[in-house]
């Protein structure tokens, strides 16, 4: 597609529930990133994929967070047993790598009530 | 640990009043310094990548410069449509596609 697409744009869930956030990167971009942004803060790195494999998952805060990219294109960020502190905007970005700028999606605003 | 500090946190300018935003960084092995613009409710929009000290890049009213310790984003004769949050980020590490570490941003408001 022309840009990075993230769905849903907004998600409200109850504490303790499971959520999945989807990212469709730009076609042909091999690198895909997930970031989390809280109000008034810069994006915080979670995980990055090169192709199908997670090349760096050092930013995942705990084992409730998991991400997959089974065919090297679409990625899903999965959060189990959500907590109120998980509320944030979850941003996805893709890149051709080689030090080029990322293209970000508009994000999914997750609210845990 | 890579660190990025942006100042000021917020800046209010009148239309036509030029100014600069600062990004100080501490990183081991800088591969690139990135500037992004972010509008409310949107993801960051890529502006520039700078790779080495002394490098400069320009786009319309924006000019980014880089030294070994900091980067500046100069805004010349800003217009109200330049109002946004400007984010600085550094990329380090051994891989060319490695993560970015962001600062907290400078919120710019340009008034008539």
CSV table of C-alpha atoms in Angstrom, one decimal:
chain,number,residue,atom,x,y,z
A,1,UNK,CA,0.0,0.0,0.0
A,2,UNK,CA,0.9,3.7,-0.1
A,3,UNK,CA,1.5,3.9,3.6
A,4,UNK,CA,1.7,2.0,6.8
A,5,UNK,CA,-1.8,0.9,7.9
A,6,UNK,CA,-2.7,0.1,11.5
A,7,UNK,CA,-6.0,-1.3,12.7
A,8,UNK,CA,-8.0,-0.6,14.7
A,9,UNK,CA,-7.3,3.1,15.1
A,10,UNK,CA,-8.9,3.0,18.6
A,11,UNK,CA,-9.3,0.1,21.0
A,12,UNK,CA,-11.0,0.2,24.4
A,13,UNK,CA,-10.7,-3.0,26.5
A,14,UNK,CA,-11.2,-4.1,30.0
A,15,UNK,CA,-8.4,-4.8,32.4
A,16,UNK,CA,-7.4,-8.4,32.1
A,17,UNK,CA,-8.5,-8.9,28.5
A,18,UNK,CA,-6.4,-10.0,25.5
A,19,UNK,CA,-5.9,-7.6,22.5
A,20,UNK,CA,-4.4,-7.8,19.1
A,21,UNK,CA,-3.1,-4.8,17.1
A,22,UNK,CA,-2.4,-5.2,13.4
A,23,UNK,CA,0.1,-3.5,11.2
A,24,UNK,CA,0.3,-3.6,7.4
A,25,UNK,CA,3.7,-2.2,6.3
A,26,UNK,CA,4.6,-0.6,3.0
A,27,UNK,CA,4.9,-3.3,0.3
A,28,UNK,CA,8.5,-4.4,0.0
A,29,UNK,CA,9.7,-3.0,3.3
A,30,UNK,CA,11.7,-5.7,5.0
A,31,UNK,CA,12.1,-4.0,8.4
A,32,UNK,CA,9.1,-3.5,10.7
A,33,UNK,CA,9.1,-1.8,14.1
A,34,UNK,CA,6.6,-1.5,17.0
A,35,UNK,CA,6.8,1.5,19.3
A,36,UNK,CA,4.7,2.7,22.2
A,37,UNK,CA,4.0,6.4,22.8
A,38,UNK,CA,2.5,7.8,26.0
A,39,UNK,CA,1.1,11.3,26.3
A,40,UNK,CA,3.8,13.9,26.1
A,41,UNK,CA,6.6,11.4,25.5
A,42,UNK,CA,8.6,10.3,22.5
A,43,UNK,CA,8.0,6.9,21.0
A,44,UNK,CA,9.5,4.0,23.0
A,45,UNK,CA,10.9,1.0,21.1
A,46,UNK,CA,9.3,-2.4,21.6
A,47,UNK,CA,10.4,-4.8,18.9
A,48,UNK,CA,11.8,-4.9,15.4
A,49,UNK,CA,11.5,-7.5,12.7
A,50,UNK,CA,13.8,-8.2,9.7
A,51,UNK,CA,11.7,-10.3,7.5
A,52,UNK,CA,9.9,-12.9,9.6
A,53,UNK,CA,12.2,-13.0,12.5
A,54,UNK,CA,12.4,-10.7,15.5
A,55,UNK,CA,15.8,-9.1,15.2
A,56,UNK,CA,15.5,-7.2,18.5
A,57,UNK,CA,12.8,-7.7,21.1
A,58,UNK,CA,14.6,-5.9,23.9
A,59,UNK,CA,12.0,-3.3,24.3
A,60,UNK,CA,9.1,-5.6,25.1
A,61,UNK,CA,8.2,-4.7,28.8
A,62,UNK,CA,7.3,-8.2,30.0
A,63,UNK,CA,6.1,-11.6,28.8
A,64,UNK,CA,2.5,-10.3,28.4
A,65,UNK,CA,3.6,-8.7,25.2
A,66,UNK,CA,4.3,-10.7,22.0
A,67,UNK,CA,4.6,-9.9,18.3
A,68,UNK,CA,4.6,-12.0,15.2
A,69,UNK,CA,5.2,-11.5,11.5
A,70,UNK,CA,4.7,-14.9,10.0
A,71,UNK,CA,5.0,-14.1,6.3
A,72,UNK,CA,7.3,-11.2,6.5
A,73,UNK,CA,4.6,-8.6,5.8
A,74,UNK,CA,1.7,-8.0,8.2
A,75,UNK,CA,2.6,-8.0,11.9
A,76,UNK,CA,0.4,-8.4,14.9
A,77,UNK,CA,1.2,-7.2,18.4
A,78,UNK,CA,-0.5,-9.2,21.1
A,79,UNK,CA,-1.0,-8.2,24.7
A,80,UNK,CA,-2.3,-10.6,27.3
A,81,UNK,CA,-3.9,-9.8,30.6
A,82,UNK,CA,-4.0,-6.1,29.8
A,83,UNK,CA,-3.3,-3.6,32.6
A,84,UNK,CA,-4.3,0.1,32.8
A,85,UNK,CA,-0.6,1.0,32.5
A,86,UNK,CA,-0.7,-0.5,28.9
A,87,UNK,CA,-2.8,2.4,27.8
A,88,UNK,CA,-0.9,4.3,25.1
A,89,UNK,CA,-0.7,4.8,21.4
A,90,UNK,CA,1.0,1.8,19.7
A,91,UNK,CA,2.9,2.9,16.6
A,92,UNK,CA,4.1,0.7,13.8
A,93,UNK,CA,6.7,1.7,11.2
A,94,UNK,CA,8.4,0.1,8.3
A,95,UNK,CA,11.6,0.7,6.4
A,96,UNK,CA,13.8,-0.5,3.6
A,97,UNK,CA,16.6,-0.6,6.2
A,98,UNK,CA,20.1,0.7,5.2
A,99,UNK,CA,19.7,3.7,7.6
A,100,UNK,CA,16.7,5.1,5.8
A,101,UNK,CA,14.0,6.9,7.6
A,102,UNK,CA,11.1,4.9,8.8
A,103,UNK,CA,7.5,5.5,7.7
A,104,UNK,CA,5.1,5.4,10.6
A,105,UNK,CA,1.4,4.5,10.7
A,106,UNK,CA,-1.1,6.7,12.5
A,107,UNK,CA,-1.1,4.3,15.5
A,108,UNK,CA,-3.6,2.4,17.5
A,109,UNK,CA,-4.8,4.2,20.6
A,110,UNK,CA,-5.3,1.5,23.3
A,111,UNK,CA,-7.3,2.4,26.4
A,112,UNK,CA,-7.5,-0.2,29.2
A,113,UNK,CA,-10.4,0.6,31.6
B,1,UNK,CA,22.5,3.5,27.2
B,2,UNK,CA,21.6,5.8,24.3
B,3,UNK,CA,20.1,9.1,25.5
B,4,UNK,CA,18.4,12.0,23.6
B,5,UNK,CA,17.4,15.3,25.3
B,6,UNK,CA,15.4,17.9,23.4
B,7,UNK,CA,15.0,21.5,24.4
B,8,UNK,CA,13.0,23.5,24.8
B,9,UNK,CA,10.0,21.3,25.7
B,10,UNK,CA,7.7,23.9,24.2
B,11,UNK,CA,8.2,27.0,22.0
B,12,UNK,CA,5.8,29.6,20.9
B,13,UNK,CA,6.7,31.8,18.0
B,14,UNK,CA,5.1,34.5,16.0
B,15,UNK,CA,4.8,34.0,12.2
B,16,UNK,CA,8.1,35.0,10.7
B,17,UNK,CA,10.1,34.7,13.9
B,18,UNK,CA,13.0,32.4,13.3
B,19,UNK,CA,14.4,30.1,16.0
B,20,UNK,CA,16.2,26.8,16.6
B,21,UNK,CA,15.3,23.6,18.4
B,22,UNK,CA,18.1,21.6,20.1
B,23,UNK,CA,18.7,17.9,20.3
B,24,UNK,CA,21.6,16.7,22.6
B,25,UNK,CA,22.6,13.0,22.4
B,26,UNK,CA,24.8,10.5,24.0
B,27,UNK,CA,25.3,7.3,22.0
B,28,UNK,CA,27.9,4.8,21.3
B,29,UNK,CA,28.6,4.6,17.6
B,30,UNK,CA,26.1,6.9,16.0
B,31,UNK,CA,24.8,5.5,12.7
B,32,UNK,CA,22.3,8.3,12.1
B,33,UNK,CA,20.3,11.2,13.7
B,34,UNK,CA,16.7,11.6,12.6
B,35,UNK,CA,14.3,14.4,12.8
B,36,UNK,CA,10.5,13.8,12.6
B,37,UNK,CA,7.4,16.0,12.7
B,38,UNK,CA,4.4,14.8,14.6
B,39,UNK,CA,0.9,16.3,14.3
B,40,UNK,CA,-1.8,15.5,16.9
B,41,UNK,CA,-3.3,12.1,16.4
B,42,UNK,CA,-0.8,11.2,13.7
B,43,UNK,CA,2.3,9.1,13.5
B,44,UNK,CA,5.7,10.8,13.2
B,45,UNK,CA,6.5,12.1,9.7
B,46,UNK,CA,10.1,11.7,8.5
B,47,UNK,CA,12.0,14.9,7.8
B,48,UNK,CA,15.8,14.3,7.8
B,49,UNK,CA,18.6,11.9,8.5
B,50,UNK,CA,22.1,13.2,9.3
B,51,UNK,CA,25.0,10.8,9.4
B,52,UNK,CA,28.1,12.7,10.3
B,53,UNK,CA,29.3,15.9,12.1
B,54,UNK,CA,29.2,18.9,9.9
B,55,UNK,CA,26.4,17.6,7.7
B,56,UNK,CA,23.4,19.9,6.9
B,57,UNK,CA,20.1,19.2,5.2
B,58,UNK,CA,17.3,21.6,4.2
B,59,UNK,CA,13.7,21.3,3.4
B,60,UNK,CA,11.6,24.4,2.8
B,61,UNK,CA,11.8,26.5,6.0
B,62,UNK,CA,13.7,23.8,7.9
B,63,UNK,CA,17.4,23.2,8.2
B,64,UNK,CA,19.0,20.5,10.3
B,65,UNK,CA,22.6,20.5,11.4
B,66,UNK,CA,24.8,18.0,13.3
B,67,UNK,CA,27.8,18.1,15.6
B,68,UNK,CA,29.4,15.4,17.6
B,69,UNK,CA,27.2,16.1,20.6
B,70,UNK,CA,24.0,17.8,19.3
B,71,UNK,CA,21.8,18.6,16.4
B,72,UNK,CA,19.8,21.8,15.7
B,73,UNK,CA,16.6,22.2,13.7
B,74,UNK,CA,16.5,25.8,12.4
B,75,UNK,CA,13.1,27.1,11.4
B,76,UNK,CA,13.3,30.2,9.2
B,77,UNK,CA,10.3,32.5,9.0
B,78,UNK,CA,7.9,29.9,10.3
B,79,UNK,CA,4.2,29.8,9.4
B,80,UNK,CA,1.2,28.6,11.4
B,81,UNK,CA,1.3,25.3,9.5
B,82,UNK,CA,4.7,24.5,11.0
B,83,UNK,CA,3.0,24.1,14.3
B,84,UNK,CA,3.7,20.5,15.5
B,85,UNK,CA,5.8,18.4,17.8
B,86,UNK,CA,9.3,17.9,16.5
B,87,UNK,CA,11.0,14.7,17.5
B,88,UNK,CA,14.7,13.9,17.4
B,89,UNK,CA,16.0,10.3,17.4
B,90,UNK,CA,19.3,8.5,17.2
B,91,UNK,CA,20.2,5.2,15.6
B,92,UNK,CA,23.2,3.2,17.0
B,93,UNK,CA,24.3,-0.3,17.1
B,94,UNK,CA,25.7,-2.7,14.5
B,95,UNK,CA,22.8,-3.2,12.2
B,96,UNK,CA,21.7,-0.7,9.7
B,97,UNK,CA,18.1,-1.3,10.5
B,98,UNK,CA,18.4,-1.1,14.2
B,99,UNK,CA,16.0,0.7,16.6
B,100,UNK,CA,15.7,4.5,17.1
B,101,UNK,CA,15.9,6.1,20.5
B,102,UNK,CA,13.7,9.2,20.6
B,103,UNK,CA,13.7,12.3,22.7
B,104,UNK,CA,10.5,13.7,24.2
B,105,UNK,CA,10.1,16.3,21.5
B,106,UNK,CA,9.6,20.1,21.2
B,107,UNK,CA,6.1,21.3,20.9
B,108,UNK,CA,6.1,24.2,18.5
B,109,UNK,CA,3.3,26.7,18.2
B,110,UNK,CA,3.4,29.4,15.5
B,111,UNK,CA,0.8,32.2,15.8
B,112,UNK,CA,-0.3,34.9,13.4
